[in-house]
């Protein structure tokens, strides 16, 4: 176990440092412009969304980790390597975090009802998204497959019900935006207030 722990910790530390450095060089703020660090921000339409440690999109990143664990199992079948699987998961997640915070993707997100004021993630939020992915990866490594699937579905349904957004809707709206989905999201979920004035 010790022979894999050190490389895993080193890979994670280096990856997170690179992620933070690149995001900062891209112009993303280290922390929320409000100057305060909070554990949770629940208001999707708040300027603090995607700026604090966790928010309604944190479960999506946990699901990323579960999916990346499954991908690693598939790719490294017969020669399973936790170090390679974690490196692959980190590579995909960090690549996404950098793409997500690029000007074209930020502009694309702003076309959606729930992301009109989106300016990208703070470095802190982005790092926490990557840590949430690692948590999902570790959960999937320890849970039976059915439990992982049930947990991912429950997270999707819960966030969909609460804020009318989740990983599935986010991907759909990013790739093939739907005015019908945007209109439905603008009505607000159980937690989020309507975007209509």
PDB file of C-alpha atoms in Angstrom:
ATOM      1  CA  UNK A   1       0.000   0.000   0.000  1.00  0.00           C
ATOM      2  CA  UNK A   2       2.799   2.426   0.905  1.00  0.00           C
ATOM      3  CA  UNK A   3       4.423   1.856  -2.496  1.00  0.00           C
ATOM      4  CA  UNK A   4       1.319   3.339  -4.172  1.00  0.00           C
ATOM      5  CA  UNK A   5       0.414   5.972  -1.566  1.00  0.00           C
ATOM      6  CA  UNK A   6       3.467   8.184  -2.097  1.00  0.00           C
ATOM      7  CA  UNK A   7       3.178   8.313  -5.909  1.00  0.00           C
ATOM      8  CA  UNK A   8      -0.566   9.004  -5.616  1.00  0.00           C
ATOM      9  CA  UNK A   9      -0.022  11.871  -3.172  1.00  0.00           C
ATOM     10  CA  UNK A  10       2.773  13.283  -5.344  1.00  0.00           C
ATOM     11  CA  UNK A  11       0.704  13.042  -8.539  1.00  0.00           C
ATOM     12  CA  UNK A  12      -2.268  14.729  -6.843  1.00  0.00           C
ATOM     13  CA  UNK A  13      -0.140  17.513  -5.333  1.00  0.00           C
ATOM     14  CA  UNK A  14       1.677  18.289  -8.594  1.00  0.00           C
ATOM     15  CA  UNK A  15      -1.555  18.160 -10.610  1.00  0.00           C
ATOM     16  CA  UNK A  16      -3.349  20.555  -8.233  1.00  0.00           C
ATOM     17  CA  UNK A  17      -0.400  22.983  -8.211  1.00  0.00           C
ATOM     18  CA  UNK A  18      -0.301  22.987 -12.034  1.00  0.00           C
ATOM     19  CA  UNK A  19      -4.087  23.455 -12.195  1.00  0.00           C
ATOM     20  CA  UNK A  20      -3.962  26.410  -9.781  1.00  0.00           C
ATOM     21  CA  UNK A  21      -1.036  28.013 -11.610  1.00  0.00           C
ATOM     22  CA  UNK A  22      -2.616  27.716 -15.061  1.00  0.00           C
ATOM     23  CA  UNK A  23      -5.996  29.019 -13.882  1.00  0.00           C
ATOM     24  CA  UNK A  24      -4.332  31.972 -12.165  1.00  0.00           C
ATOM     25  CA  UNK A  25      -2.321  32.700 -15.336  1.00  0.00           C
ATOM     26  CA  UNK A  26      -5.618  32.568 -17.286  1.00  0.00           C
ATOM     27  CA  UNK A  27      -6.893  35.395 -15.065  1.00  0.00           C
ATOM     28  CA  UNK A  28      -9.190  33.478 -12.717  1.00  0.00           C
ATOM     29  CA  UNK A  29      -9.305  34.979  -9.201  1.00  0.00           C
ATOM     30  CA  UNK A  30      -7.674  32.952  -6.408  1.00  0.00           C
ATOM     31  CA  UNK A  31     -10.802  33.277  -4.228  1.00  0.00           C
ATOM     32  CA  UNK A  32     -14.212  34.897  -4.518  1.00  0.00           C
ATOM     33  CA  UNK A  33     -14.058  38.609  -5.400  1.00  0.00           C
ATOM     34  CA  UNK A  34     -16.175  39.159  -2.277  1.00  0.00           C
ATOM     35  CA  UNK A  35     -13.030  38.431  -0.242  1.00  0.00           C
ATOM     36  CA  UNK A  36     -14.714  35.772   1.880  1.00  0.00           C
ATOM     37  CA  UNK A  37     -14.182  32.014   1.791  1.00  0.00           C
ATOM     38  CA  UNK A  38     -17.311  29.979   2.541  1.00  0.00           C
ATOM     39  CA  UNK A  39     -17.819  26.228   2.778  1.00  0.00           C
ATOM     40  CA  UNK A  40     -21.077  26.367   0.802  1.00  0.00           C
ATOM     41  CA  UNK A  41     -23.004  28.738  -1.416  1.00  0.00           C
ATOM     42  CA  UNK A  42     -26.506  27.629  -2.316  1.00  0.00           C
ATOM     43  CA  UNK A  43     -27.753  30.505  -4.457  1.00  0.00           C
ATOM     44  CA  UNK A  44     -27.186  29.434  -8.077  1.00  0.00           C
ATOM     45  CA  UNK A  45     -27.731  32.974  -9.365  1.00  0.00           C
ATOM     46  CA  UNK A  46     -25.344  34.456  -6.783  1.00  0.00           C
ATOM     47  CA  UNK A  47     -22.039  36.010  -7.872  1.00  0.00           C
ATOM     48  CA  UNK A  48     -20.496  33.650  -5.293  1.00  0.00           C
ATOM     49  CA  UNK A  49     -21.640  30.550  -7.195  1.00  0.00           C
ATOM     50  CA  UNK A  50     -18.584  28.687  -8.573  1.00  0.00           C
ATOM     51  CA  UNK A  51     -16.426  30.865  -6.319  1.00  0.00           C
ATOM     52  CA  UNK A  52     -16.625  29.129  -2.940  1.00  0.00           C
ATOM     53  CA  UNK A  53     -15.501  25.714  -1.684  1.00  0.00           C
ATOM     54  CA  UNK A  54     -18.709  23.870  -2.602  1.00  0.00           C
ATOM     55  CA  UNK A  55     -21.987  24.594  -4.374  1.00  0.00           C
ATOM     56  CA  UNK A  56     -24.823  22.775  -6.128  1.00  0.00           C
ATOM     57  CA  UNK A  57     -22.413  21.641  -8.849  1.00  0.00           C
ATOM     58  CA  UNK A  58     -20.085  19.789  -6.453  1.00  0.00           C
ATOM     59  CA  UNK A  59     -22.096  16.527  -6.809  1.00  0.00           C
ATOM     60  CA  UNK A  60     -21.455  16.653 -10.576  1.00  0.00           C
ATOM     61  CA  UNK A  61     -17.729  16.467  -9.897  1.00  0.00           C
ATOM     62  CA  UNK A  62     -18.210  13.554  -7.513  1.00  0.00           C
ATOM     63  CA  UNK A  63     -20.020  11.790 -10.375  1.00  0.00           C
ATOM     64  CA  UNK A  64     -17.081  12.640 -12.670  1.00  0.00           C
ATOM     65  CA  UNK A  65     -14.850  10.706 -10.285  1.00  0.00           C
ATOM     66  CA  UNK A  66     -17.156   7.693 -10.345  1.00  0.00           C
ATOM     67  CA  UNK A  67     -17.226   7.751 -14.148  1.00  0.00           C
ATOM     68  CA  UNK A  68     -13.434   8.127 -14.355  1.00  0.00           C
ATOM     69  CA  UNK A  69     -12.979   5.178 -11.993  1.00  0.00           C
ATOM     70  CA  UNK A  70     -15.170   3.079 -14.296  1.00  0.00           C
ATOM     71  CA  UNK A  71     -13.176   4.298 -17.313  1.00  0.00           C
ATOM     72  CA  UNK A  72      -9.904   3.382 -15.597  1.00  0.00           C
ATOM     73  CA  UNK A  73     -11.242  -0.075 -14.769  1.00  0.00           C
ATOM     74  CA  UNK A  74     -12.226  -0.542 -18.387  1.00  0.00           C
ATOM     75  CA  UNK A  75      -8.949   0.731 -19.855  1.00  0.00           C
ATOM     76  CA  UNK A  76      -6.657  -0.995 -17.361  1.00  0.00           C
ATOM     77  CA  UNK A  77      -8.629  -4.232 -17.146  1.00  0.00           C
ATOM     78  CA  UNK A  78      -6.299  -7.111 -16.322  1.00  0.00           C
ATOM     79  CA  UNK A  79      -3.463  -4.767 -15.340  1.00  0.00           C
ATOM     80  CA  UNK A  80      -5.188  -2.443 -12.854  1.00  0.00           C
ATOM     81  CA  UNK A  81      -2.945   0.348 -11.634  1.00  0.00           C
ATOM     82  CA  UNK A  82      -4.362   2.820  -9.104  1.00  0.00           C
ATOM     83  CA  UNK A  83      -1.569   5.266  -9.945  1.00  0.00           C
ATOM     84  CA  UNK A  84      -2.344   5.241 -13.684  1.00  0.00           C
ATOM     85  CA  UNK A  85      -6.100   5.357 -13.058  1.00  0.00           C
ATOM     86  CA  UNK A  86      -5.806   8.376 -10.736  1.00  0.00           C
ATOM     87  CA  UNK A  87      -3.427  10.097 -13.160  1.00  0.00           C
ATOM     88  CA  UNK A  88      -5.930   9.539 -15.987  1.00  0.00           C
ATOM     89  CA  UNK A  89      -8.816  10.855 -13.847  1.00  0.00           C
ATOM     90  CA  UNK A  90      -6.823  13.928 -12.813  1.00  0.00           C
ATOM     91  CA  UNK A  91      -5.759  14.585 -16.386  1.00  0.00           C
ATOM     92  CA  UNK A  92      -9.341  14.520 -17.666  1.00  0.00           C
ATOM     93  CA  UNK A  93     -10.771  16.550 -14.778  1.00  0.00           C
ATOM     94  CA  UNK A  94      -8.085  19.224 -14.860  1.00  0.00           C
ATOM     95  CA  UNK A  95      -8.283  19.483 -18.639  1.00  0.00           C
ATOM     96  CA  UNK A  96     -12.021  20.058 -18.271  1.00  0.00           C
ATOM     97  CA  UNK A  97     -11.511  22.648 -15.516  1.00  0.00           C
ATOM     98  CA  UNK A  98      -9.142  24.596 -17.787  1.00  0.00           C
ATOM     99  CA  UNK A  99     -11.464  24.330 -20.794  1.00  0.00           C
ATOM    100  CA  UNK A 100     -14.471  25.288 -18.657  1.00  0.00           C
ATOM    101  CA  UNK A 101     -12.703  28.481 -17.614  1.00  0.00           C
ATOM    102  CA  UNK A 102     -11.686  29.496 -21.126  1.00  0.00           C
ATOM    103  CA  UNK A 103     -13.435  32.547 -22.645  1.00  0.00           C
ATOM    104  CA  UNK A 104     -15.366  30.585 -25.337  1.00  0.00           C
ATOM    105  CA  UNK A 105     -16.829  28.127 -22.826  1.00  0.00           C
ATOM    106  CA  UNK A 106     -17.641  30.866 -20.313  1.00  0.00           C
ATOM    107  CA  UNK A 107     -19.478  32.713 -23.114  1.00  0.00           C
ATOM    108  CA  UNK A 108     -21.332  29.514 -24.035  1.00  0.00           C
ATOM    109  CA  UNK A 109     -22.415  28.980 -20.426  1.00  0.00           C
ATOM    110  CA  UNK A 110     -23.714  32.566 -20.220  1.00  0.00           C
ATOM    111  CA  UNK A 111     -26.311  31.685 -22.845  1.00  0.00           C
ATOM    112  CA  UNK A 112     -28.000  29.423 -20.291  1.00  0.00           C
ATOM    113  CA  UNK A 113     -30.710  30.577 -17.884  1.00  0.00           C
ATOM    114  CA  UNK A 114     -28.764  29.547 -14.778  1.00  0.00           C
ATOM    115  CA  UNK A 115     -25.373  30.919 -15.847  1.00  0.00           C
ATOM    116  CA  UNK A 116     -26.085  34.379 -17.234  1.00  0.00           C
ATOM    117  CA  UNK A 117     -23.592  36.099 -14.941  1.00  0.00           C
ATOM    118  CA  UNK A 118     -21.044  33.266 -14.948  1.00  0.00           C
ATOM    119  CA  UNK A 119     -17.443  34.456 -15.092  1.00  0.00           C
ATOM    120  CA  UNK A 120     -15.714  31.140 -14.513  1.00  0.00           C
ATOM    121  CA  UNK A 121     -14.546  29.488 -11.322  1.00  0.00           C
ATOM    122  CA  UNK A 122     -12.274  30.908  -8.684  1.00  0.00           C
ATOM    123  CA  UNK A 123      -9.035  28.932  -8.411  1.00  0.00           C
ATOM    124  CA  UNK A 124     -10.211  27.723  -4.998  1.00  0.00           C
ATOM    125  CA  UNK A 125     -13.540  26.468  -6.360  1.00  0.00           C
ATOM    126  CA  UNK A 126     -11.861  24.748  -9.285  1.00  0.00           C
ATOM    127  CA  UNK A 127      -9.403  22.966  -6.984  1.00  0.00           C
ATOM    128  CA  UNK A 128     -12.300  21.883  -4.771  1.00  0.00           C
ATOM    129  CA  UNK A 129     -14.100  20.553  -7.863  1.00  0.00           C
ATOM    130  CA  UNK A 130     -11.048  18.405  -8.598  1.00  0.00           C
ATOM    131  CA  UNK A 131     -10.947  17.209  -4.967  1.00  0.00           C
ATOM    132  CA  UNK A 132     -14.660  16.335  -5.247  1.00  0.00           C
ATOM    133  CA  UNK A 133     -13.805  14.280  -8.343  1.00  0.00           C
ATOM    134  CA  UNK A 134     -11.125  12.454  -6.356  1.00  0.00           C
ATOM    135  CA  UNK A 135     -13.684  11.796  -3.598  1.00  0.00           C
ATOM    136  CA  UNK A 136     -16.033  10.285  -6.187  1.00  0.00           C
ATOM    137  CA  UNK A 137     -13.179   8.177  -7.556  1.00  0.00           C
ATOM    138  CA  UNK A 138     -12.403   6.870  -4.045  1.00  0.00           C
ATOM    139  CA  UNK A 139     -16.096   6.191  -3.361  1.00  0.00           C
ATOM    140  CA  UNK A 140     -16.401   4.180  -6.570  1.00  0.00           C
ATOM    141  CA  UNK A 141     -13.269   2.230  -5.649  1.00  0.00           C
ATOM    142  CA  UNK A 142     -14.872   1.162  -2.357  1.00  0.00           C
ATOM    143  CA  UNK A 143     -18.552   0.801  -3.209  1.00  0.00           C
ATOM    144  CA  UNK A 144     -20.224  -1.988  -5.146  1.00  0.00           C
ATOM    145  CA  UNK A 145     -21.023  -0.943  -8.729  1.00  0.00           C
ATOM    146  CA  UNK A 146     -24.776  -0.858  -8.030  1.00  0.00           C
ATOM    147  CA  UNK A 147     -24.245   1.433  -5.038  1.00  0.00           C
ATOM    148  CA  UNK A 148     -22.125   3.814  -7.138  1.00  0.00           C
ATOM    149  CA  UNK A 149     -24.796   3.926  -9.848  1.00  0.00           C
ATOM    150  CA  UNK A 150     -27.546   4.473  -7.270  1.00  0.00           C
ATOM    151  CA  UNK A 151     -25.580   7.277  -5.604  1.00  0.00           C
ATOM    152  CA  UNK A 152     -24.896   9.005  -8.941  1.00  0.00           C
ATOM    153  CA  UNK A 153     -28.555   8.758  -9.984  1.00  0.00           C
ATOM    154  CA  UNK A 154     -29.702  10.041  -6.586  1.00  0.00           C
ATOM    155  CA  UNK A 155     -27.341  13.037  -6.867  1.00  0.00           C
ATOM    156  CA  UNK A 156     -28.593  13.804 -10.389  1.00  0.00           C
ATOM    157  CA  UNK A 157     -32.250  13.572  -9.346  1.00  0.00           C
ATOM    158  CA  UNK A 158     -31.723  15.597  -6.169  1.00  0.00           C
ATOM    159  CA  UNK A 159     -29.887  18.497  -7.826  1.00  0.00           C
ATOM    160  CA  UNK A 160     -32.317  18.368 -10.760  1.00  0.00           C
ATOM    161  CA  UNK A 161     -35.230  18.697  -8.359  1.00  0.00           C
ATOM    162  CA  UNK A 162     -33.614  21.353  -6.183  1.00  0.00           C
ATOM    163  CA  UNK A 163     -32.137  23.705  -8.819  1.00  0.00           C
ATOM    164  CA  UNK A 164     -33.297  22.264 -12.157  1.00  0.00           C
ATOM    165  CA  UNK A 165     -29.725  21.589 -13.165  1.00  0.00           C
ATOM    166  CA  UNK A 166     -27.320  18.674 -12.875  1.00  0.00           C
ATOM    167  CA  UNK A 167     -24.505  17.016 -14.794  1.00  0.00           C
ATOM    168  CA  UNK A 168     -26.795  15.631 -17.499  1.00  0.00           C
ATOM    169  CA  UNK A 169     -28.594  18.943 -18.138  1.00  0.00           C
ATOM    170  CA  UNK A 170     -25.311  20.834 -17.985  1.00  0.00           C
ATOM    171  CA  UNK A 171     -23.787  18.656 -20.718  1.00  0.00           C
ATOM    172  CA  UNK A 172     -26.913  18.904 -22.890  1.00  0.00           C
ATOM    173  CA  UNK A 173     -27.052  22.681 -22.539  1.00  0.00           C
ATOM    174  CA  UNK A 174     -23.355  23.038 -23.296  1.00  0.00           C
ATOM    175  CA  UNK A 175     -23.381  20.841 -26.417  1.00  0.00           C
ATOM    176  CA  UNK A 176     -26.865  21.425 -27.885  1.00  0.00           C
ATOM    177  CA  UNK A 177     -28.571  24.241 -25.969  1.00  0.00           C
ATOM    178  CA  UNK A 178     -32.335  23.938 -25.745  1.00  0.00           C
ATOM    179  CA  UNK A 179     -34.587  26.963 -25.292  1.00  0.00           C
ATOM    180  CA  UNK A 180     -37.187  24.676 -23.705  1.00  0.00           C
ATOM    181  CA  UNK A 181     -34.725  23.472 -21.063  1.00  0.00           C
ATOM    182  CA  UNK A 182     -33.585  27.068 -20.422  1.00  0.00           C
ATOM    183  CA  UNK A 183     -37.195  28.217 -19.998  1.00  0.00           C
ATOM    184  CA  UNK A 184     -37.900  25.330 -17.610  1.00  0.00           C
ATOM    185  CA  UNK A 185     -34.739  26.094 -15.608  1.00  0.00           C
ATOM    186  CA  UNK A 186     -35.660  29.792 -15.426  1.00  0.00           C
ATOM    187  CA  UNK A 187     -38.842  28.856 -13.545  1.00  0.00           C
ATOM    188  CA  UNK A 188     -36.655  27.743 -10.615  1.00  0.00           C
ATOM    189  CA  UNK A 189     -36.432  24.489  -8.690  1.00  0.00           C
ATOM    190  CA  UNK A 190     -37.437  23.768  -5.103  1.00  0.00           C
ATOM    191  CA  UNK A 191     -34.357  25.551  -3.782  1.00  0.00           C
ATOM    192  CA  UNK A 192     -33.589  28.135  -6.441  1.00  0.00           C
ATOM    193  CA  UNK A 193     -35.703  31.193  -7.031  1.00  0.00           C
ATOM    194  CA  UNK A 194     -37.030  31.913 -10.486  1.00  0.00           C
ATOM    195  CA  UNK A 195     -34.799  33.932 -12.806  1.00  0.00           C
ATOM    196  CA  UNK A 196     -37.898  35.782 -14.023  1.00  0.00           C
ATOM    197  CA  UNK A 197     -38.479  39.238 -12.566  1.00  0.00           C
TER     198      UNK A 197
END
